[in-house]
Short mmCIF file of C-alpha atoms in Angstrom, two decimals:
data_model
loop_
_atom_site.label_atom_id
_atom_site.label_comp_id
_atom_site.label_asym_id
_atom_site.label_seq_id
_atom_site.Cartn_x
_atom_site.Cartn_y
_atom_site.Cartn_z
CA MET U 20 190.50 130.36 6.84
CA LYS U 21 189.00 129.84 10.29
CA ALA U 22 186.27 132.00 11.64
CA ASP U 23 185.20 132.52 15.53
CA LEU U 24 181.61 132.96 16.19
CA LEU U 25 180.92 136.05 17.89
CA LYS U 26 177.18 136.31 18.09
CA ARG U 27 174.60 134.14 16.85
CA GLU U 28 170.93 135.43 17.80
CA ARG U 29 167.21 134.86 16.48
CA ILE U 30 165.30 137.75 17.74
CA HIS U 31 161.37 137.20 17.41
CA ILE U 32 159.80 140.43 16.80
CA SER U 33 155.86 139.31 16.67
CA GLY U 34 153.99 137.00 14.65
CA ASN U 35 155.74 135.66 11.52
CA ARG U 36 158.46 138.19 11.83
CA PHE U 37 162.04 137.67 13.47
CA ALA U 38 165.65 139.01 12.92
CA GLU U 39 168.78 137.19 12.91
CA VAL U 40 172.06 138.39 13.88
CA VAL U 41 175.23 136.27 12.82
CA ILE U 42 178.58 137.70 13.48
CA TRP U 43 182.44 136.15 12.91
CA ALA U 44 185.67 137.14 13.52
CA LEU U 45 188.36 136.37 10.94
CA PRO U 46 192.09 136.16 10.61
CA SER U 47 191.84 138.45 7.59
CA PRO U 48 189.46 140.43 5.47
CA LEU U 49 187.19 138.92 3.14
CA PRO U 50 187.83 139.99 -0.64
CA GLY U 51 186.01 143.40 -1.17
CA SER U 52 186.26 144.11 2.94
CA VAL U 53 188.84 146.09 4.78
CA HIS U 54 187.82 144.76 8.18
CA SER U 55 188.04 141.22 9.66
CA TYR U 56 184.53 140.68 10.05
CA LYS U 57 181.86 138.22 8.32
CA TYR U 58 178.32 139.34 8.86
CA ARG U 59 174.69 138.60 8.19
CA LEU U 60 172.08 140.62 9.58
CA ALA U 61 168.59 139.84 8.65
CA TYR U 62 165.05 140.83 8.97
CA VAL U 63 162.48 138.37 7.72
CA ILE U 64 158.59 138.48 7.54
CA ASP U 65 156.61 136.00 6.08
CA GLU U 66 159.45 133.70 5.47
CA ILE U 67 160.88 136.45 3.03
CA CYS U 68 164.00 138.64 3.93
CA VAL U 69 163.04 142.10 3.31
CA LEU U 70 166.30 143.60 4.92
CA ARG U 71 169.82 142.09 5.03
CA TYR U 72 173.18 143.53 5.62
CA ASP U 73 175.94 141.16 4.70
CA ASN U 74 179.25 140.91 3.13
CA GLU U 75 179.73 137.90 1.18
CA ALA U 76 183.22 137.36 -0.17
CA GLY U 77 183.72 139.47 -3.54
CA LYS U 78 180.71 141.59 -3.19
CA GLY U 79 181.93 143.81 -0.05
CA ASP U 80 179.89 145.35 2.52
CA HIS U 81 176.46 145.84 1.51
CA ARG U 82 172.82 146.11 2.22
CA HIS U 83 169.79 144.88 0.75
CA MET U 84 166.18 146.39 1.39
CA GLY U 85 163.54 144.42 -0.61
CA GLU U 86 164.99 144.12 -4.11
CA ALA U 87 167.41 146.85 -4.17
CA GLN U 88 171.11 146.35 -2.89
CA ALA U 89 173.25 149.18 -2.06
CA PRO U 90 176.87 149.42 -0.98
CA TYR U 91 177.22 149.84 3.02
CA LEU U 92 180.11 151.77 4.38
CA PHE U 93 181.41 149.65 7.29
CA THR U 94 182.73 151.46 10.31
CA THR U 95 182.43 149.53 13.51
CA LEU U 96 180.19 146.57 14.81
CA ASP U 97 178.45 149.01 16.93
CA ALA U 98 177.48 151.08 14.01
CA LEU U 99 176.44 147.99 11.91
CA LEU U 100 174.01 147.05 14.68
CA ASP U 101 172.56 150.52 15.29
CA ASP U 102 172.27 150.93 11.42
CA PHE U 103 170.33 147.45 11.07
CA TRP U 104 168.21 148.11 14.03
CA ASP U 105 167.44 151.59 12.50
CA ASP U 106 166.46 150.38 9.46
CA LEU U 107 164.36 147.47 10.73
CA THR U 108 162.45 150.06 13.10
CA LYS U 109 161.67 152.26 9.63
CA LEU U 110 160.13 149.17 8.29
#
């Protein structure tokens, strides 16, 4: 499956903290997703991922906060980014 990279960005937050946003457009949805995007949005502190939104094949859209994992209702890329940055700000 050919994927087109839409965005790849690493944002230094402060000291040992950064956010990474990677989004691809796919020709068809991954198993478990109903949209044609593959994404990984992560917030890392001291080399530990404390927040991650992703949709790995078979698991569908979900969010990790620390050790907890929960389903995520994907609507649009803009909403995904907004939700990620809102959660990051709360941390």
